[in-house]
Amino acid sequence: MASHGIQIVEVGPRDGLQDAAKLLAVEDKVRFIELLAQAGCPVIEATSFVHPKRVPQMADAEEVFAATAHLQDDGLRLLVLVPNLRGYDRACSVGVRNVALFTAASETFNTKNTNATIEESMERFLPILEKAQADGVWVRGYVSTAFGCPYEGPIDPKAVAEVADRLYQAGCAEIALGDTIGVGTPTRVRQVVSEVTRFVPVGNLALHMHNTRGRALANIVVGHEMGIRIFDSSAGGIGGCPFAPGAPGNVSTESVVERFEAEGVSTGIDLGFIRAAASHIDRALLGEHDED
Ligand code: HMG
Ligand code: MG
């Protein structure tokens, strides 16, 4: 982890774009990532190597990654989502060094998202983790629906902890707890983080909060009070999930940076570049770059 008080994981290029109706040009995505890198983001989730028919926006994963891979030379961690061994091999073929696996604490969401039960997800991940270890590839593991599921409602914190524990024991270096549909509350965060930290060291935990009416920031503050130092966010607060109806955007990077810097906690992020990145991608989503 960097020498700053907290670490921002900028997920805009992946979570922010995956559910956008307008398919963007590779150059627009690359420019977005370049501006985020200029802002000083230490980790950027660049794309995902999922099935192109399931998430058409990510069908250009190889091209986007190949065009931004050089940013890794400056110490930036470029992270990508991989759902299975096929995704891992696609990612490695273009030089990916950091991957994120994803499963959930809810069976229904996991099945709709990945066509696998939680158990089947783990079976998919074990060979990837084995390969990643041999390849020296760094691995994050997501537990989606950690604070509630669009299909099953509230999720038992013990079920979240069990999945987090399995991912951590299997070799994921970092566990990200996902509030996929933004239903977390400070009380819920306390309950879930208390349970998960019985199994996963707090230093290896990240919060990935989608934002309903500003609650994400309150949830992040609670996570910080409990010792978490890694927070996912997206420039401009874009985000969503095609398989979680009603999922709101991610908490905005601007709001997280402002909140922590105001309290004297350094983030290492230059908000001017974050705003430039957000405005660039907003214009692209509105189709304003087509004739440039
Ligand atoms: P599946 O259909 O079960 O896969 O999909 P399969 O193994 O049965 O294979 C079927 C066909 O797909 C085969 O082709 C495979 O080669 C191909 P065929 O032989 O029929 O011609 N295939 C692939 N092609 C390209 N890339 C691949 C790949 N895998 C199989 N990686 C799968 C399973 C998971 C791949 C699919 O369901 C999928 O892509 N789902 C998309 C999931 C997704 O992207 N969700 C959004 C991201 S998660 C999220 O947003 C939550 C998060 O933000 C945290 C939070 O907020 O909580 C992370
Ligand atoms: Mg998400």
Short mmCIF file of C-alpha atoms and ligand atoms in Angstrom, two decimals:
data_model
loop_
_atom_site.label_atom_id
_atom_site.label_comp_id
_atom_site.label_asym_id
_atom_site.label_seq_id
_atom_site.Cartn_x
_atom_site.Cartn_y
_atom_site.Cartn_z
CA MET A 1 0.00 0.00 0.00
CA ALA A 2 1.11 3.53 -0.79
CA SER A 3 2.37 5.96 1.83
CA HIS A 4 -0.93 7.84 1.89
CA GLY A 5 -3.54 7.65 4.63
CA ILE A 6 -5.96 5.73 2.43
CA GLN A 7 -5.77 4.01 -0.92
CA ILE A 8 -8.35 4.78 -3.59
CA VAL A 9 -9.17 2.05 -6.09
CA GLU A 10 -10.65 3.87 -9.08
CA VAL A 11 -13.23 1.57 -10.68
CA GLY A 12 -14.77 4.00 -13.19
CA PRO A 13 -13.36 2.42 -16.38
CA ARG A 14 -14.79 -0.97 -15.40
CA ASP A 15 -17.76 -0.63 -13.01
CA GLY A 16 -18.55 2.85 -14.27
CA LEU A 17 -18.87 1.81 -17.89
CA GLN A 18 -20.02 -1.82 -17.87
CA ASP A 19 -23.72 -0.95 -17.76
CA ALA A 20 -23.63 2.12 -20.02
CA ALA A 21 -26.00 1.83 -22.95
CA LYS A 22 -23.71 3.66 -25.37
CA LEU A 23 -20.75 1.58 -26.54
CA LEU A 24 -17.66 3.77 -26.28
CA ALA A 25 -14.66 3.90 -28.58
CA VAL A 26 -11.43 2.35 -27.30
CA GLU A 27 -9.71 5.77 -27.51
CA ASP A 28 -12.27 7.31 -25.15
CA LYS A 29 -11.72 4.59 -22.57
CA VAL A 30 -7.94 4.87 -22.92
CA ARG A 31 -8.06 8.67 -22.44
CA PHE A 32 -10.25 8.17 -19.34
CA ILE A 33 -7.67 5.79 -17.84
CA GLU A 34 -4.79 8.12 -18.75
CA LEU A 35 -6.45 11.06 -16.97
CA LEU A 36 -7.11 8.91 -13.91
CA ALA A 37 -3.47 7.85 -13.90
CA GLN A 38 -2.43 11.51 -14.14
CA ALA A 39 -4.66 12.21 -11.13
CA GLY A 40 -2.38 9.89 -9.14
CA CYS A 41 -4.79 7.00 -8.66
CA PRO A 42 -2.57 4.17 -7.38
CA VAL A 43 -4.98 1.45 -8.59
CA ILE A 44 -7.30 1.63 -11.59
CA GLU A 45 -9.74 -1.11 -12.54
CA ALA A 46 -9.35 -0.85 -16.28
CA THR A 47 -11.70 -3.41 -17.84
CA SER A 48 -13.04 -6.94 -17.52
CA PHE A 49 -12.38 -10.11 -19.47
CA VAL A 50 -15.93 -11.43 -19.22
CA HIS A 51 -18.15 -12.88 -21.92
CA PRO A 52 -18.55 -10.18 -24.60
CA LYS A 53 -22.17 -11.11 -25.22
CA ARG A 54 -23.03 -10.76 -21.53
CA VAL A 55 -21.30 -7.36 -21.18
CA PRO A 56 -20.85 -5.88 -24.68
CA GLN A 57 -19.16 -2.73 -23.33
CA MET A 58 -16.20 -4.87 -22.22
CA ALA A 59 -15.76 -6.70 -25.54
CA ASP A 60 -12.69 -4.54 -26.25
CA ALA A 61 -10.86 -5.58 -23.05
CA GLU A 62 -7.70 -6.71 -24.87
CA GLU A 63 -7.43 -3.46 -26.83
CA VAL A 64 -8.09 -1.19 -23.85
CA PHE A 65 -5.59 -3.02 -21.68
CA ALA A 66 -2.91 -3.22 -24.35
CA ALA A 67 -3.17 0.54 -24.96
CA THR A 68 -2.78 1.38 -21.26
CA ALA A 69 -0.41 -1.36 -20.08
CA HIS A 70 2.58 1.00 -20.30
CA LEU A 71 1.13 3.01 -17.38
CA GLN A 72 2.12 0.11 -15.15
CA ASP A 73 5.77 1.07 -15.66
CA ASP A 74 5.21 4.06 -13.34
CA GLY A 75 4.04 1.81 -10.50
CA LEU A 76 0.31 2.05 -11.24
CA ARG A 77 -1.65 -1.12 -10.51
CA LEU A 78 -3.96 -1.79 -13.45
CA LEU A 79 -6.56 -4.24 -12.27
CA VAL A 80 -8.98 -6.24 -14.44
CA LEU A 81 -11.94 -8.50 -13.64
CA VAL A 82 -11.67 -12.13 -14.66
CA PRO A 83 -14.61 -14.51 -14.18
CA ASN A 84 -12.90 -17.80 -15.07
CA LEU A 85 -9.77 -19.41 -16.48
CA ARG A 86 -10.69 -18.33 -20.01
CA GLY A 87 -10.82 -14.71 -18.80
CA TYR A 88 -7.54 -15.13 -16.93
CA ASP A 89 -5.78 -16.49 -20.02
CA ARG A 90 -7.18 -13.69 -22.19
CA ALA A 91 -5.93 -11.15 -19.64
CA CYS A 92 -2.46 -12.69 -19.37
CA SER A 93 -2.09 -12.74 -23.15
CA VAL A 94 -2.01 -8.92 -23.12
CA GLY A 95 0.28 -8.54 -20.11
CA VAL A 96 -2.13 -8.21 -17.16
CA ARG A 97 -0.34 -8.45 -13.79
CA ASN A 98 -3.27 -7.84 -11.40
CA VAL A 99 -6.65 -9.57 -11.54
CA ALA A 100 -9.87 -9.46 -9.54
CA LEU A 101 -12.04 -12.55 -9.12
CA PHE A 102 -15.67 -12.02 -8.20
CA THR A 103 -18.33 -14.02 -6.44
CA ALA A 104 -21.09 -13.08 -4.01
CA ALA A 105 -22.61 -13.79 -0.63
CA SER A 106 -25.98 -14.43 -2.31
CA GLU A 107 -26.58 -17.53 -4.43
CA THR A 108 -29.24 -15.88 -6.57
CA PHE A 109 -27.16 -12.87 -7.52
CA ASN A 110 -24.09 -15.01 -8.14
CA THR A 111 -26.02 -17.31 -10.47
CA LYS A 112 -27.53 -14.43 -12.42
CA ASN A 113 -24.16 -12.65 -12.61
CA THR A 114 -21.85 -15.53 -13.41
CA ASN A 115 -24.00 -18.59 -14.13
CA ALA A 116 -22.44 -20.35 -11.14
CA THR A 117 -23.28 -21.14 -7.52
CA ILE A 118 -20.86 -19.81 -4.91
CA GLU A 119 -19.36 -23.30 -4.68
CA GLU A 120 -18.92 -23.42 -8.46
CA SER A 121 -17.25 -19.99 -8.35
CA MET A 122 -14.71 -21.31 -5.88
CA GLU A 123 -14.08 -24.31 -8.14
CA ARG A 124 -13.48 -21.90 -11.05
CA PHE A 125 -11.10 -19.79 -8.95
CA LEU A 126 -8.79 -22.48 -7.57
CA PRO A 127 -6.97 -23.19 -10.86
CA ILE A 128 -6.74 -19.44 -11.53
CA LEU A 129 -5.19 -18.83 -8.11
CA GLU A 130 -2.74 -21.65 -8.71
CA LYS A 131 -1.72 -20.19 -12.07
CA ALA A 132 -1.59 -16.65 -10.68
CA GLN A 133 0.77 -17.75 -7.95
CA ALA A 134 3.06 -19.41 -10.48
CA ASP A 135 2.83 -16.36 -12.79
CA GLY A 136 3.41 -13.84 -9.98
CA VAL A 137 0.02 -12.23 -10.69
CA TRP A 138 -1.61 -10.31 -7.82
CA VAL A 139 -5.23 -11.28 -7.02
CA ARG A 140 -8.12 -9.41 -5.41
CA GLY A 141 -11.37 -11.22 -4.52
CA TYR A 142 -14.77 -9.51 -4.52
CA VAL A 143 -17.69 -10.55 -2.33
CA SER A 144 -20.72 -8.92 -3.95
CA THR A 145 -24.06 -8.39 -2.18
CA ALA A 146 -22.16 -8.20 1.11
CA PHE A 147 -24.72 -5.74 2.50
CA GLY A 148 -27.84 -6.92 0.69
CA CYS A 149 -29.03 -8.61 -2.50
CA PRO A 150 -31.48 -7.37 -5.14
CA TYR A 151 -33.10 -10.82 -5.18
CA GLU A 152 -32.68 -12.20 -1.64
CA GLY A 153 -32.76 -9.02 0.46
CA PRO A 154 -30.62 -8.83 3.62
CA ILE A 155 -27.65 -11.20 3.76
CA ASP A 156 -26.39 -12.79 6.98
CA PRO A 157 -22.98 -11.25 7.87
CA LYS A 158 -21.80 -14.79 8.70
CA ALA A 159 -22.45 -15.81 5.08
CA VAL A 160 -20.38 -12.81 3.90
CA ALA A 161 -17.56 -13.74 6.27
CA GLU A 162 -17.58 -17.34 5.07
CA VAL A 163 -17.10 -16.35 1.42
CA ALA A 164 -14.49 -13.71 2.35
CA ASP A 165 -12.61 -16.29 4.41
CA ARG A 166 -12.64 -18.84 1.59
CA LEU A 167 -11.30 -16.31 -0.92
CA TYR A 168 -8.60 -15.16 1.49
CA GLN A 169 -7.58 -18.70 2.44
CA ALA A 170 -7.46 -19.64 -1.23
CA GLY A 171 -4.87 -16.94 -1.90
CA CYS A 172 -6.60 -13.62 -2.67
CA ALA A 173 -4.33 -10.88 -1.33
CA GLU A 174 -7.19 -8.43 -0.86
CA ILE A 175 -10.90 -8.92 -0.22
CA ALA A 176 -13.33 -6.27 -1.44
CA LEU A 177 -16.76 -6.22 0.16
CA GLY A 178 -19.24 -5.05 -2.46
CA ASP A 179 -22.42 -3.13 -1.68
CA THR A 180 -23.68 -4.01 -5.14
CA ILE A 181 -27.02 -2.19 -4.91
CA GLY A 182 -26.14 0.46 -2.34
CA VAL A 183 -28.27 -0.78 0.55
CA GLY A 184 -25.55 -0.61 3.21
CA THR A 185 -25.97 1.49 6.34
CA PRO A 186 -23.42 2.38 9.00
CA THR A 187 -24.92 -0.22 11.37
CA ARG A 188 -24.80 -2.89 8.68
CA VAL A 189 -21.20 -2.01 7.83
CA ARG A 190 -20.24 -2.40 11.50
CA GLN A 191 -21.91 -5.82 11.66
CA VAL A 192 -20.42 -7.13 8.43
CA VAL A 193 -16.90 -5.77 8.96
CA SER A 194 -16.84 -7.07 12.56
CA GLU A 195 -17.75 -10.53 11.33
CA VAL A 196 -15.38 -10.53 8.34
CA THR A 197 -12.39 -9.31 10.37
CA ARG A 198 -12.67 -12.45 12.51
CA PHE A 199 -11.24 -14.19 9.43
CA VAL A 200 -9.56 -11.59 7.20
CA PRO A 201 -7.07 -9.03 8.57
CA VAL A 202 -8.50 -5.54 8.33
CA GLY A 203 -5.44 -4.40 6.34
CA ASN A 204 -6.43 -6.80 3.57
CA LEU A 205 -10.00 -5.54 3.31
CA ALA A 206 -11.48 -3.01 0.91
CA LEU A 207 -14.95 -1.46 0.74
CA HIS A 208 -16.66 -1.19 -2.66
CA MET A 209 -19.72 0.94 -2.02
CA HIS A 210 -22.41 1.82 -4.51
CA ASN A 211 -24.19 4.97 -3.47
CA THR A 212 -27.79 5.48 -2.50
CA ARG A 213 -28.64 9.06 -1.48
CA GLY A 214 -25.16 9.80 -0.17
CA ARG A 215 -25.05 6.88 2.28
CA ALA A 216 -21.92 5.36 0.75
CA LEU A 217 -19.72 8.05 2.22
CA ALA A 218 -21.17 7.53 5.71
CA ASN A 219 -20.51 3.81 5.29
CA ILE A 220 -16.93 4.44 4.23
CA VAL A 221 -16.31 6.65 7.27
CA VAL A 222 -17.46 3.78 9.49
CA GLY A 223 -15.17 1.39 7.61
CA HIS A 224 -12.29 3.80 8.13
CA GLU A 225 -13.03 4.04 11.86
CA MET A 226 -12.88 0.24 11.95
CA GLY A 227 -9.43 0.24 10.33
CA ILE A 228 -10.15 -0.22 6.63
CA ARG A 229 -7.83 1.86 4.43
CA ILE A 230 -8.73 0.75 0.89
CA PHE A 231 -11.83 2.26 -0.74
CA ASP A 232 -13.23 1.80 -4.24
CA SER A 233 -14.81 4.76 -5.99
CA SER A 234 -15.42 6.10 -9.50
CA ALA A 235 -14.76 9.49 -11.06
CA GLY A 236 -18.09 11.28 -11.35
CA GLY A 237 -19.84 8.52 -9.40
CA ILE A 238 -20.66 6.47 -12.50
CA GLY A 239 -21.34 2.77 -12.05
CA GLY A 240 -23.83 -0.06 -11.97
CA CYS A 241 -24.18 -3.75 -12.67
CA PRO A 242 -26.15 -5.23 -15.57
CA PHE A 243 -27.18 -8.18 -13.37
CA ALA A 244 -28.29 -6.17 -10.32
CA PRO A 245 -31.47 -4.30 -11.23
CA GLY A 246 -31.51 -0.78 -9.84
CA ALA A 247 -27.84 -0.76 -8.82
CA PRO A 248 -26.86 2.89 -8.33
CA GLY A 249 -23.48 4.39 -9.26
CA ASN A 250 -20.34 3.93 -7.23
CA VAL A 251 -19.47 6.47 -4.58
CA SER A 252 -17.68 9.28 -6.41
CA THR A 253 -13.91 9.57 -6.15
CA GLU A 254 -14.38 13.33 -5.74
CA SER A 255 -16.49 12.91 -2.60
CA VAL A 256 -14.17 10.34 -1.01
CA VAL A 257 -11.06 12.44 -1.68
CA GLU A 258 -12.71 15.63 -0.41
CA ARG A 259 -14.01 13.94 2.74
CA PHE A 260 -10.66 12.44 3.72
CA GLU A 261 -8.46 15.38 2.72
CA ALA A 262 -10.74 17.70 4.76
CA GLU A 263 -9.96 15.53 7.78
CA GLY A 264 -6.22 15.63 7.09
CA VAL A 265 -6.06 12.08 5.69
CA SER A 266 -3.98 12.16 2.51
CA THR A 267 -5.14 10.35 -0.63
CA GLY A 268 -2.44 11.31 -3.14
CA ILE A 269 -5.16 12.22 -5.65
CA ASP A 270 -5.28 15.43 -7.69
CA LEU A 271 -8.96 16.35 -7.94
CA GLY A 272 -8.39 18.56 -10.99
CA PHE A 273 -7.49 15.51 -13.08
CA ILE A 274 -10.35 13.47 -11.58
CA ARG A 275 -12.78 16.18 -12.64
CA ALA A 276 -11.20 16.27 -16.11
CA ALA A 277 -11.56 12.48 -16.33
CA ALA A 278 -15.20 12.61 -15.20
CA SER A 279 -16.05 15.35 -17.66
CA HIS A 280 -14.25 13.54 -20.50
CA ILE A 281 -16.20 10.32 -19.93
CA ASP A 282 -19.51 12.16 -19.45
CA ARG A 283 -19.04 13.78 -22.84
CA ALA A 284 -18.13 10.46 -24.42
CA LEU A 285 -21.24 8.84 -22.92
CA LEU A 286 -23.31 11.66 -24.40
CA GLY A 287 -21.72 10.98 -27.79
CA GLU A 288 -19.96 14.33 -27.89
CA HIS A 289 -16.61 12.90 -29.00
CA ASP A 290 -17.93 11.14 -32.09
CA GLU A 291 -17.31 14.02 -34.44
CA ASP A 292 -14.12 15.34 -32.70
P1 HMG B 1 -20.91 -19.22 -19.00
O1 HMG B 1 -21.86 -19.10 -20.13
O2 HMG B 1 -21.32 -20.01 -17.80
O3 HMG B 1 -19.53 -19.79 -19.53
O4 HMG B 1 -20.46 -17.75 -18.58
P2 HMG B 1 -19.17 -21.24 -20.06
O5 HMG B 1 -17.92 -21.63 -19.36
O6 HMG B 1 -20.36 -22.17 -20.00
O7 HMG B 1 -18.82 -20.97 -21.61
C1 HMG B 1 -19.82 -20.64 -22.56
C2 HMG B 1 -19.17 -19.95 -23.75
O8 HMG B 1 -18.66 -18.69 -23.33
C3 HMG B 1 -17.97 -20.69 -24.33
O9 HMG B 1 -17.95 -20.41 -25.74
C4 HMG B 1 -16.79 -20.02 -23.69
O10 HMG B 1 -15.59 -20.09 -24.45
C5 HMG B 1 -17.27 -18.58 -23.60
P3 HMG B 1 -18.45 -21.48 -26.79
O11 HMG B 1 -17.60 -22.69 -26.52
O12 HMG B 1 -19.91 -21.72 -26.46
O13 HMG B 1 -18.22 -20.79 -28.10
N1 HMG B 1 -16.62 -17.89 -22.49
C6 HMG B 1 -15.92 -16.75 -22.61
N2 HMG B 1 -15.62 -15.97 -23.66
C7 HMG B 1 -14.86 -14.89 -23.43
N3 HMG B 1 -14.38 -14.57 -22.20
C8 HMG B 1 -14.66 -15.31 -21.14
C9 HMG B 1 -15.45 -16.45 -21.32
N4 HMG B 1 -15.90 -17.40 -20.48
C10 HMG B 1 -16.62 -18.26 -21.20
N5 HMG B 1 -14.18 -14.99 -19.93
C11 HMG B 1 -19.32 -16.04 -17.36
C12 HMG B 1 -19.79 -17.50 -17.37
C13 HMG B 1 -18.95 -15.69 -15.95
C14 HMG B 1 -18.11 -15.93 -18.28
C15 HMG B 1 -20.45 -15.13 -17.89
O14 HMG B 1 -21.61 -15.38 -17.14
C16 HMG B 1 -20.10 -13.65 -17.80
O15 HMG B 1 -19.27 -13.17 -18.53
N6 HMG B 1 -20.79 -12.90 -16.91
C17 HMG B 1 -20.59 -11.45 -16.78
C18 HMG B 1 -20.39 -11.11 -15.36
C19 HMG B 1 -20.09 -9.65 -15.22
O16 HMG B 1 -19.29 -9.07 -15.93
N7 HMG B 1 -20.76 -9.00 -14.22
C20 HMG B 1 -20.47 -7.61 -13.89
C21 HMG B 1 -19.20 -7.49 -13.11
S1 HMG B 1 -19.36 -7.99 -11.40
C22 HMG B 1 -19.89 -6.53 -10.61
O17 HMG B 1 -20.19 -5.57 -11.24
C23 HMG B 1 -19.87 -6.49 -9.10
C24 HMG B 1 -18.66 -5.71 -8.55
O18 HMG B 1 -18.63 -4.39 -9.05
C25 HMG B 1 -18.72 -5.67 -7.02
C26 HMG B 1 -20.05 -5.16 -6.47
O19 HMG B 1 -20.48 -4.05 -6.86
O20 HMG B 1 -20.63 -5.90 -5.68
C27 HMG B 1 -17.33 -6.40 -8.94
MG MG B 2 -19.69 -2.70 -8.31
#
